[in-house]
Coordinates of C-alpha atoms in Angstrom, one line a residue:
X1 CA -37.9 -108.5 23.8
X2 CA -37.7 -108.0 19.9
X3 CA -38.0 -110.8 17.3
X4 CA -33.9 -111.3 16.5
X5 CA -34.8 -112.1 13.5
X6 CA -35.7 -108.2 13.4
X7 CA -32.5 -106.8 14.5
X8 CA -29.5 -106.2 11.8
X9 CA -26.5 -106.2 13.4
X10 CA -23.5 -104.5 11.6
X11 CA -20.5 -102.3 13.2
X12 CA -21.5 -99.1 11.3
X13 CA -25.5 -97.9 10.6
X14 CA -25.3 -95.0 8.5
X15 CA -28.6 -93.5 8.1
X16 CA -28.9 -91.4 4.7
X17 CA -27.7 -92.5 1.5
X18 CA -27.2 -89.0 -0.1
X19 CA -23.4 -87.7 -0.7
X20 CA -22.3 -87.9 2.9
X21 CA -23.6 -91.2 3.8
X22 CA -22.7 -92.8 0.9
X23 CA -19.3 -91.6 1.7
X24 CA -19.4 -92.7 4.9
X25 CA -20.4 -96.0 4.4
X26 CA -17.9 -96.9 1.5
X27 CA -15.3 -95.6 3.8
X28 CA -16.1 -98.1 6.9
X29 CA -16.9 -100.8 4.5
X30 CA -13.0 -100.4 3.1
X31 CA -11.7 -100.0 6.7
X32 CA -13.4 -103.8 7.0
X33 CA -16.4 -102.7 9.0
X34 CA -19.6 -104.7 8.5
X35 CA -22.0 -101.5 7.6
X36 CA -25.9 -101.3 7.1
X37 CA -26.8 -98.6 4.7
X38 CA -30.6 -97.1 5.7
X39 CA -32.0 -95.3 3.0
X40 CA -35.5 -93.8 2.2
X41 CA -35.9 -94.2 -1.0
X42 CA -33.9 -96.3 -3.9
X43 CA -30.4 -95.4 -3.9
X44 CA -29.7 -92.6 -6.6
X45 CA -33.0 -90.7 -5.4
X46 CA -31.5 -88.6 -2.2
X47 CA -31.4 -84.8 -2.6
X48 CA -27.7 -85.2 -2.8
X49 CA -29.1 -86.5 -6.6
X50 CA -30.3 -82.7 -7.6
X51 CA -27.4 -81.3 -6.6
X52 CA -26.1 -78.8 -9.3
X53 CA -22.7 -77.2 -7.5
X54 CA -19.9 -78.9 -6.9
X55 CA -17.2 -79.5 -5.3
X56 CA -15.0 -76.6 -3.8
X57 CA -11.3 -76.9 -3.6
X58 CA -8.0 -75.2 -4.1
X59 CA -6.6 -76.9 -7.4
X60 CA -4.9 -74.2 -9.5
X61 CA -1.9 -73.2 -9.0
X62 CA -3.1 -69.6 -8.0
X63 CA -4.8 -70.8 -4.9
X64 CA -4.3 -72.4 -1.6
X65 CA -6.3 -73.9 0.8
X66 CA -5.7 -71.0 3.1
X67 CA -6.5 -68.5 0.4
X68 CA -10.1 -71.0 0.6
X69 CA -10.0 -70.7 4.2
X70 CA -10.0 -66.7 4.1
X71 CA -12.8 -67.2 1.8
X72 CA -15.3 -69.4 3.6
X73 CA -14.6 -67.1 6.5
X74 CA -15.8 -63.8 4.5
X75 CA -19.1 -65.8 3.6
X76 CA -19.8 -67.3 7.3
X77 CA -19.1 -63.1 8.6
X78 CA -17.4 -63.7 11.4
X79 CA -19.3 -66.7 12.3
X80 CA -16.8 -69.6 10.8
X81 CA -15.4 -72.2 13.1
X82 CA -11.8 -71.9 12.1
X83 CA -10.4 -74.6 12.7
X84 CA -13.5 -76.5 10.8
X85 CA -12.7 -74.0 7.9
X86 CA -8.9 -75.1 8.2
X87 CA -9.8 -78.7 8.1
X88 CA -12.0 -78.7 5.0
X89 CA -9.6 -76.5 2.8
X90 CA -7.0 -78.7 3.5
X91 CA -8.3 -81.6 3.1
X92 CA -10.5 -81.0 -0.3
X93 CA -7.9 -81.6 -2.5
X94 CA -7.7 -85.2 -1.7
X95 CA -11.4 -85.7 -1.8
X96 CA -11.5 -84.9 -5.2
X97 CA -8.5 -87.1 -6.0
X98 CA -10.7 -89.9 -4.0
X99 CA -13.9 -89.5 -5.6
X100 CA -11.6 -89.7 -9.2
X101 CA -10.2 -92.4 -8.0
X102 CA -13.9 -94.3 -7.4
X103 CA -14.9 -93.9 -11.1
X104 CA -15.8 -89.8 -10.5
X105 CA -15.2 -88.2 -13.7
X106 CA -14.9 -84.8 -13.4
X107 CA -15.4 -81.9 -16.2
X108 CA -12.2 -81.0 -18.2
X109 CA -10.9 -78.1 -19.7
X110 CA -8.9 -77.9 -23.1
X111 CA -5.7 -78.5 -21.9
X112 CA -7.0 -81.9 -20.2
X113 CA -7.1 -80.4 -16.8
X114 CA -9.9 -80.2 -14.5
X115 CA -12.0 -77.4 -15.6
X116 CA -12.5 -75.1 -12.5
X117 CA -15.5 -72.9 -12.1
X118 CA -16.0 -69.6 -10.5
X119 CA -19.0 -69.3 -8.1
X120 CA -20.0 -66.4 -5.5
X121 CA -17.6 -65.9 -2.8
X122 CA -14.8 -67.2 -4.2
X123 CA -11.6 -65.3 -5.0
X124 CA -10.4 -68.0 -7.0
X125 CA -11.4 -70.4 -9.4
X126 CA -12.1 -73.9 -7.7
X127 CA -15.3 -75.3 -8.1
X128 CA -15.1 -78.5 -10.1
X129 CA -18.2 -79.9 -11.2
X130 CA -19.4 -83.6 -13.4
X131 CA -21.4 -83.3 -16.3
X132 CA -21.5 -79.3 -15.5
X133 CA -24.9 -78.7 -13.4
X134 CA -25.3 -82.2 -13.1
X135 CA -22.6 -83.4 -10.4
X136 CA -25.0 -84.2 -7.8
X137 CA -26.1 -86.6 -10.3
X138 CA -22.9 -88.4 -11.6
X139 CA -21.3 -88.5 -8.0
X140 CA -24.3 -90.2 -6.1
X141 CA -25.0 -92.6 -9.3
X142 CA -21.2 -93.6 -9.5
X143 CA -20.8 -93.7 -5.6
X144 CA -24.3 -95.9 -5.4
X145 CA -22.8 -98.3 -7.8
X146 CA -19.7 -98.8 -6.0
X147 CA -21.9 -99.3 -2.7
X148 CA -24.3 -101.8 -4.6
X149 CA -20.9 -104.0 -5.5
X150 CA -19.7 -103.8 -1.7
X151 CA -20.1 -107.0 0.0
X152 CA -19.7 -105.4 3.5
X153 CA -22.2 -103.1 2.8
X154 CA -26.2 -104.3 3.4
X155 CA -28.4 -101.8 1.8
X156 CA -31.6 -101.2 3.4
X157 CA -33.5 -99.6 1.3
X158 CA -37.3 -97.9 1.4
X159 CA -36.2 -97.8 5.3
X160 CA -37.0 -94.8 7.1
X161 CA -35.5 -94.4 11.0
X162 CA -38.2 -93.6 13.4
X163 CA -36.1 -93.6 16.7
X164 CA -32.6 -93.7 18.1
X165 CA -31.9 -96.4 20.0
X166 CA -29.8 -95.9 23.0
X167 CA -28.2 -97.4 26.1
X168 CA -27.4 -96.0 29.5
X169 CA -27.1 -92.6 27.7
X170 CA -24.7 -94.3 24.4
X171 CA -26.5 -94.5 20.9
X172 CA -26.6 -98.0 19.9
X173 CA -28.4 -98.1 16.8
X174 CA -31.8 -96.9 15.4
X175 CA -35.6 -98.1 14.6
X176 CA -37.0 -98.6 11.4
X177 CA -40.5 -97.5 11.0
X178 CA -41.0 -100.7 9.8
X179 CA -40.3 -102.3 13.3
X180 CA -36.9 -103.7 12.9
X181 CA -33.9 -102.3 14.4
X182 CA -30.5 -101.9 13.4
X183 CA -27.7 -102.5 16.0
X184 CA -23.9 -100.9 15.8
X185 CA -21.1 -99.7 17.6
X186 CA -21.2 -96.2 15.8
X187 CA -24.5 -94.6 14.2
X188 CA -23.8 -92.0 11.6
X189 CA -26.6 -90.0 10.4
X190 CA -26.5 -88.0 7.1
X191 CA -30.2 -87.4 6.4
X192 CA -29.8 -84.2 5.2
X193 CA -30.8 -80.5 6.4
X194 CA -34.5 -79.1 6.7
X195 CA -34.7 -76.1 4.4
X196 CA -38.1 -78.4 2.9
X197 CA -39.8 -77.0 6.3
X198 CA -40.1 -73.6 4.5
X199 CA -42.9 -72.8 2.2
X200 CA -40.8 -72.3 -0.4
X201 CA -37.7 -74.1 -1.3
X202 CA -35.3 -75.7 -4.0
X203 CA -35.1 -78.9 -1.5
X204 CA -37.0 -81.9 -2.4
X205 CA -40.1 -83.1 0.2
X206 CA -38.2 -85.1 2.2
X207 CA -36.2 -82.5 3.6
X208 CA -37.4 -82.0 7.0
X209 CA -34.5 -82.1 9.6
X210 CA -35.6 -85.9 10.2
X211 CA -31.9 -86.4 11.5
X212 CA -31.9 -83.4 13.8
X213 CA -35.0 -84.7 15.3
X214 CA -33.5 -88.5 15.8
X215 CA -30.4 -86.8 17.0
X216 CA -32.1 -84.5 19.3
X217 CA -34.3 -87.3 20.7
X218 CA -31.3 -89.4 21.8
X219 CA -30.0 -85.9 23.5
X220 CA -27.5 -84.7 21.4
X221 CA -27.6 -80.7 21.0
X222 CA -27.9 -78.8 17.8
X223 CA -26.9 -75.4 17.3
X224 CA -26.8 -72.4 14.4
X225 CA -30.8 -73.1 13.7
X226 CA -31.7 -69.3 13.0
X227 CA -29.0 -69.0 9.9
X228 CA -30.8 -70.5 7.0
X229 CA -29.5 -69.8 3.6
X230 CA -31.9 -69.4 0.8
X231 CA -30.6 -69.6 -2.7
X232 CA -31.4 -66.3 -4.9
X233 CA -32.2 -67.9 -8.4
X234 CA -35.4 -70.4 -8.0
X235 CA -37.3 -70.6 -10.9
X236 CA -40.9 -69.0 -9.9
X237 CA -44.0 -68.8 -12.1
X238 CA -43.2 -72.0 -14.3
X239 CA -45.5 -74.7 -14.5
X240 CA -43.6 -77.5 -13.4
X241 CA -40.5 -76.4 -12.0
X242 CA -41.3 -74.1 -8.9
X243 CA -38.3 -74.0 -6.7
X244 CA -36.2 -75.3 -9.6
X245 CA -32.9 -74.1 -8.4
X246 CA -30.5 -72.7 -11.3
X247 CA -27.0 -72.8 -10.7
X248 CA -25.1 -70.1 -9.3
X249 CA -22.5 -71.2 -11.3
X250 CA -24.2 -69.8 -14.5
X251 CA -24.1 -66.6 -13.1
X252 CA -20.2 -67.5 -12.7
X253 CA -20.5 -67.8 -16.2
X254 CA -21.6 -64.3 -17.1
X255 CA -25.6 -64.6 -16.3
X256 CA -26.9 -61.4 -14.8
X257 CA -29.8 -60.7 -13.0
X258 CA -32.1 -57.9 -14.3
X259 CA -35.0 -55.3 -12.5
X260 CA -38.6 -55.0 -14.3
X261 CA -37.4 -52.2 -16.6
X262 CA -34.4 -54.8 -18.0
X263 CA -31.6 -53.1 -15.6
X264 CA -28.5 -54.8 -13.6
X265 CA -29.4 -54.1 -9.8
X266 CA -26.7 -56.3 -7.7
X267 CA -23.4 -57.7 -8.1
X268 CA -24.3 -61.6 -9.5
X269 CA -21.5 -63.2 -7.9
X270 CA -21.3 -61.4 -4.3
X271 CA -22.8 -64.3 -1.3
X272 CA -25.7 -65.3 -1.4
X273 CA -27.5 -64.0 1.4
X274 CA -26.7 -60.1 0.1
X275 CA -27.8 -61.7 -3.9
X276 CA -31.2 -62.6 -1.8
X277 CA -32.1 -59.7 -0.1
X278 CA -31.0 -57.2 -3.5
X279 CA -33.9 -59.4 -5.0
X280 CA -36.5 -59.6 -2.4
X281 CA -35.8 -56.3 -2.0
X282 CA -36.3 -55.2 -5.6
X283 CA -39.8 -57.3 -5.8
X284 CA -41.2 -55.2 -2.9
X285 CA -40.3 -52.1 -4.0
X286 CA -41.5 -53.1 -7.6
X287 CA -44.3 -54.7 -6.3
X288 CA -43.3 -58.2 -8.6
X289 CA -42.8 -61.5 -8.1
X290 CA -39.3 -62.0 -9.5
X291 CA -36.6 -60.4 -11.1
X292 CA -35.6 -62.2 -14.2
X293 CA -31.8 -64.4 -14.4
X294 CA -30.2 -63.6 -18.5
X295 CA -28.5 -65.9 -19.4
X296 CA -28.9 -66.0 -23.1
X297 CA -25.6 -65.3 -23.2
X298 CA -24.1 -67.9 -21.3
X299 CA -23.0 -71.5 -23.3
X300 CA -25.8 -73.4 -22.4
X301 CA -23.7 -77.2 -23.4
X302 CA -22.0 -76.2 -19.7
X303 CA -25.6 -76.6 -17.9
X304 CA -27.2 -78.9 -20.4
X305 CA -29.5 -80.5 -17.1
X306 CA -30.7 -76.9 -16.4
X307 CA -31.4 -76.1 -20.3
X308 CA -33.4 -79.1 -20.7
X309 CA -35.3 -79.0 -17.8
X310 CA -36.6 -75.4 -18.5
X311 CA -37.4 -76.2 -22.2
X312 CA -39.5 -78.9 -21.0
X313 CA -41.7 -75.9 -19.2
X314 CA -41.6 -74.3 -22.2
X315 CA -38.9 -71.5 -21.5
X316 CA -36.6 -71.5 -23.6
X317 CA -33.3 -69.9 -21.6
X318 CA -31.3 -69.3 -24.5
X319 CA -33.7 -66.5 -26.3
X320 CA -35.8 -66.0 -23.1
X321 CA -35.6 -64.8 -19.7
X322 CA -36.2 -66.9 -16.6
X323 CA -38.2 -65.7 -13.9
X324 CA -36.3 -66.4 -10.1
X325 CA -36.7 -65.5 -6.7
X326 CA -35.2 -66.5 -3.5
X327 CA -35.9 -69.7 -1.6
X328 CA -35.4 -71.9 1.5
X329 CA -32.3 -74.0 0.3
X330 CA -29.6 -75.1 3.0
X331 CA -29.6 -74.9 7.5
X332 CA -25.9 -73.4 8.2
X333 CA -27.2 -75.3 11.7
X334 CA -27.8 -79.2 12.6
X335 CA -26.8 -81.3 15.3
X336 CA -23.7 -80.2 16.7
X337 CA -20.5 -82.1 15.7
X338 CA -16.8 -81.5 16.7
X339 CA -14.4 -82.1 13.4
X340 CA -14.5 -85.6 13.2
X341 CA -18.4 -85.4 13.3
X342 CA -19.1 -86.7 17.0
X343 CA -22.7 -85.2 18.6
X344 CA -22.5 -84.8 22.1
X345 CA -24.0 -88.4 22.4
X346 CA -21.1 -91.3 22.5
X347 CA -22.0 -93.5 19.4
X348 CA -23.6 -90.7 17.6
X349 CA -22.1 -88.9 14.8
X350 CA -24.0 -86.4 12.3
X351 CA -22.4 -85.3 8.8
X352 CA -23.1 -83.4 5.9
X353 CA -26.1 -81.1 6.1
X354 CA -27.1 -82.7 9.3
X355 CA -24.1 -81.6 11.4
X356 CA -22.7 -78.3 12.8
X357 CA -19.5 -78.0 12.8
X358 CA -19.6 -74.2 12.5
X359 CA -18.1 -74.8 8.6
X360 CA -20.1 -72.4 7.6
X361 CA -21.1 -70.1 10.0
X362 CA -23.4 -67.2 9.3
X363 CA -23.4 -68.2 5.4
X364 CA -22.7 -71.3 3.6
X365 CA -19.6 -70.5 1.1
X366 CA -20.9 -72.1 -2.6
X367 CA -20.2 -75.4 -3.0
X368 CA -18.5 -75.9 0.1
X369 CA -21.1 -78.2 1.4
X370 CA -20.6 -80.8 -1.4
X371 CA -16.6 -81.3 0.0
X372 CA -18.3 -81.3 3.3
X373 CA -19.8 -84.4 2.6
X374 CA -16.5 -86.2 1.5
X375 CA -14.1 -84.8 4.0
X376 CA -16.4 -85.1 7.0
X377 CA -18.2 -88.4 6.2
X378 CA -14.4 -90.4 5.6
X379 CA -13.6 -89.1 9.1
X380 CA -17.0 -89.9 11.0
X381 CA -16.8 -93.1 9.2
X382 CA -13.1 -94.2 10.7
X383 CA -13.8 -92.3 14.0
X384 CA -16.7 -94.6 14.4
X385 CA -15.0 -97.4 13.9
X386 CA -12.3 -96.2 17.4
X387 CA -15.7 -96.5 19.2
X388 CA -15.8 -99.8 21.7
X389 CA -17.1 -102.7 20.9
X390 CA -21.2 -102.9 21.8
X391 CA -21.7 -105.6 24.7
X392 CA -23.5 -108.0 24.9
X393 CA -26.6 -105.3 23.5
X394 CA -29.9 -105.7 24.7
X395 CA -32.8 -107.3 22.8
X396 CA -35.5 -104.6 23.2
X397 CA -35.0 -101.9 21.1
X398 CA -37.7 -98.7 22.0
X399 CA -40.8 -98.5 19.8
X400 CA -41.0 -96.7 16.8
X401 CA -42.2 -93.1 16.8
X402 CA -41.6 -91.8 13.0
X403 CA -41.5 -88.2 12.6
X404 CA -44.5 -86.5 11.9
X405 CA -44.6 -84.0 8.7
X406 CA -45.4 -80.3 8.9
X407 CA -48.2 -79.1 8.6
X408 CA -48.6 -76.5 5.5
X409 CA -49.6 -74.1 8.1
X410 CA -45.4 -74.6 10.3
X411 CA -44.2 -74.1 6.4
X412 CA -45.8 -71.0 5.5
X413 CA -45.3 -69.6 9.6
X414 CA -41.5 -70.4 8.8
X415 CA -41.4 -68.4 5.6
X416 CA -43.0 -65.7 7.1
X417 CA -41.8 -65.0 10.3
X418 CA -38.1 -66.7 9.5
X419 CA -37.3 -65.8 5.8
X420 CA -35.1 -63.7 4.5
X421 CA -36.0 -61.0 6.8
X422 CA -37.0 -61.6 10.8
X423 CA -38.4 -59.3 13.6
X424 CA -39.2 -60.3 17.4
X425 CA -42.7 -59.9 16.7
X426 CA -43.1 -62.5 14.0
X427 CA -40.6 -64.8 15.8
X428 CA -42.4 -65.0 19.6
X429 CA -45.7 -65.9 16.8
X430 CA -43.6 -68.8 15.2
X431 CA -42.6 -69.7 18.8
X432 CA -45.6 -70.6 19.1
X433 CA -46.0 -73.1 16.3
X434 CA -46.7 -76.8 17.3
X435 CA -44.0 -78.2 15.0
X436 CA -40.7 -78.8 17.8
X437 CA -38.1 -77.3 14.9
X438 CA -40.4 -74.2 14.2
X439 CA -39.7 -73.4 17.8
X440 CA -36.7 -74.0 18.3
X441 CA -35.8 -71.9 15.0
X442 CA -37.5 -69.3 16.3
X443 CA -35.9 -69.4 19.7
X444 CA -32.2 -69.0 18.3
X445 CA -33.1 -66.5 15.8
X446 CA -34.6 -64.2 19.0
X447 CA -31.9 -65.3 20.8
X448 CA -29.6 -63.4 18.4
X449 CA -30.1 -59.8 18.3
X450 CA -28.7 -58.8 15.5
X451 CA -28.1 -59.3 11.9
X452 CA -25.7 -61.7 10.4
X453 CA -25.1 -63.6 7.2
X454 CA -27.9 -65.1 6.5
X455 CA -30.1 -64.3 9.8
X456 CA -31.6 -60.4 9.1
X457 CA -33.5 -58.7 12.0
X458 CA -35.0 -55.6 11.0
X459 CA -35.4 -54.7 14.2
X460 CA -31.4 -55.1 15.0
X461 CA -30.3 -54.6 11.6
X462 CA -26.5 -54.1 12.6
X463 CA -23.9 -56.9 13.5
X464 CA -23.3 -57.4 16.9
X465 CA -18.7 -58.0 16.8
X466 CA -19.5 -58.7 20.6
X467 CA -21.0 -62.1 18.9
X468 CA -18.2 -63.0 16.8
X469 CA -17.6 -66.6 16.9
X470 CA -20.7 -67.4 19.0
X471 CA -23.1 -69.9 18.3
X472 CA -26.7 -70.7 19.5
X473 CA -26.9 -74.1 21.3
X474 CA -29.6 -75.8 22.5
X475 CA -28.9 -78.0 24.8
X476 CA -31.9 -80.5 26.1
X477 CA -34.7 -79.0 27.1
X478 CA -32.8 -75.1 27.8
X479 CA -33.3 -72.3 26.3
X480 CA -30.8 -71.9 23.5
X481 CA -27.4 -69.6 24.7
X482 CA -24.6 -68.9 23.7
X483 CA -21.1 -70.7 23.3
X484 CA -17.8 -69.6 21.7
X485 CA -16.2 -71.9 19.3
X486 CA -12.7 -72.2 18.0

């Protein structure tokens, strides 16, 4: 039996204090909910912090959530959840008017209206950002202070959960790696995606699908794990700032993306995976390692964040060229989640990166993960709190059992055999990798034979229609297979 001097007992445990979870936990807290707040590291640090889109929704009077909805299903090719899709676009209006409404002040245009950005995918103007490149930034620092001021919120901070903690198959709270355990009627986690499991990425360290490993160890399923998106323009070669992701929104702006001999080779602003594989495939057959992002053109006041950062390294963007290529930077997959962000394990519910809700199918629409967090961690937060009351909950938590880091070896297998381009060859070799996520990546991805969004076979390089609408689910201990989402 623990020490109860070790167990924190609150009706919400939201595990992640990035976008989503500090959503999540505001929300509760406001419903009346006693909530403890688990974070990593000091509030303001999560990756939700480096952020640099922002937040997609239909505000002009030109657009409509269902022109949004037709738009996130082009991106996710035939792989979008539609009624997820439906749900977001409708409800990201109010998410902005929310976030406003907690101190969120959003960029403005001449006129005093919200100033609405183009990014690729979109038909329509409707990305509104904070401080322009910086909206990760302002939204997690203004949300964090509104948490800190919350009486019904206990911030654990420099707390990292090493176990679920379940009963009679119901997730009851988690473990701390620091041996105290955290006890709740309804246990969100929002820890983020694992795109930081690939050699290469724009994701900070941290980012290693802890939350799909606590989720899948208290048996919920997870699903989508071979469609990875990685970003096209990643600062390469400069000391400093590898992976340093630069905006597509600049390219929104007019930045273009030039060959060694100074030529246009791809349409900027089409989705991302087809922006990624122009590039990777331009560096092969130039035998480089980049193309170079102009954007000496573009007012650099709107991205002052990027601009500094770069001059810092010693680049100056607005006379100079910047050197990008592709990189690991969001999982379209996670723990599978129905709309309200419930796993498949009562008392469990995943959001933001962590979840699958099919959102965003084959490929993530820009900026459409930032709303994500909002829309999906207000309703997690109040579904949690329909859960029943815990009993009378046992006093013996299970031990801790952190989760172990990859070794560089899994990160460089993953960008190899799972990058921007796959084969079954490479994949049955990553299969064979000791890390549990490097296997199970490569089990969906040979799972699915074909090509799709952001999942390229070279050896099935067409798309399969009879796969429309499926998703890869691994359930347990299975093999992944197969299931049809609506």
């Amino acid at each position: 039996m623990a020490d109860p001097a070790s167990i924190v007992d609150a009706e919400v445990v939201v595990v992640g204090a990035g976008a989503a979870g500090l959503y999540a936990a505001l929300t509760a807290a406001r419903a009346g909910a006693r909530v403890a707040l688990v974070s990593a590291t000091p509030l303001a640090q999560t990756a939700s912090y480096w952020a640099q889109g922002g937040l997609a929704a239909a505000l002009s009077a030109t657009d409509s959530p269902d022109l949004h909805r037709k738009d996130t299903e082009i991106a996710g090719r035939g792989a979008v959840r539609r009624s997820a899709a439906a749900l977001l676009c409708r409800e990201a209006p109010r998410a902005v008017r929310e976030l406003e409404a907690l101190g969120v002040h959003f960029d403005r245009d001449g006129a005093g209206g919200l100033a609405l950005g183009l990014e690729g995918g979109h038909s329509q103007r409707r990305v509104v950002h904070a401080g322009g490149s910086a909206t990760g930034r302002r939204v997690v620092r203004q949300l964090s202070a509104v948490v800190v001021e919350e009486q019904r919120i206990d911030v654990l901070e420099q707390a990292r959960a090493a176990a679920p903690w379940t009963v009679d198959g119901r997730c009851v709270g988690v473990v701390l790696e620091d041996g105290r355990a955290v006890r709740a009627r309804a246990t969100i986690l929002a820890t983020g995606g694992a795109a930081a499991l690939w050699a290469r990425t724009t994701n900070p360290p941290g980012s290693l699908g802890i939350g799909l490993m606590l989720a899948r160890a208290a048996g919920a399923w997870l699903a989508d794990l071979e469609f990875v998106q990685f970003h096209p323009t990643a600062v390469t070669g400069v000391p400093g700032r590898e992976g340093f992701l630069i905006t597509e929104a600049i390219r929104g702006e007019g930045a273009t993306l030039l060959d060694g001999s100074g030529e246009r080779f791809v349409e900027e602003l089409k989705p991302r995976d087809e922006v990624s594989r122009a590039i990777a495939e331009k560096m092969v057959a130039e035998g480089s390692k980049n193309v170079w992002l102009d954007m000496r053109h573009v007012d650099g006041a709107l991205f002052p964040n990027i601009v500094g950062a770069l001059r810092e390294s010693g680049l100056d963007p607005a006379t100079e060229l910047v050197p990008v290529a592709p990189a690991s930077h969001y999982c379209m997959g996670g723990v599978v989640a129905d709309l309200d962000g419930a796993s498949s394990v009562g008392g469990l519910y995943v959001v933001g990166e962590t979840a699958c809700t099919g959102l965003h199918g084959a490929n993530r629409l820009a900026s459409n993960s930032l709303t994500e967090c909002f829309v999906q961690g207000k309703r997690a937060a109040l579904a949690g709190l329909d859960e029943p009351r815990l009993p009378i909950a046992p006093d013996d938590p299970p031990p801790a059992t952190p989760v172990t880091a990859p070794a560089q070896s899994t990160r460089e297998a993953l960008w190899r055999h799972a990058g921007l381009t796959r084969d079954r060859d490479g994949l049955a070799a990553l299969a064979t990798d000791p890390h549990p996520l490097a296997q199970l990546v490569a089990a969906c991805a040979m799972l699915r034979e074909e090509s799709r969004g952001a999942h390229f076979r070279s050896d099935f390089p067409s798309t399969d229609p009879a796969l429309d609408g499926h998703h890869a689910v691994v359930r347990g201990t299975e093999s992944p297979a197969f299931e049809s989402w609506i």
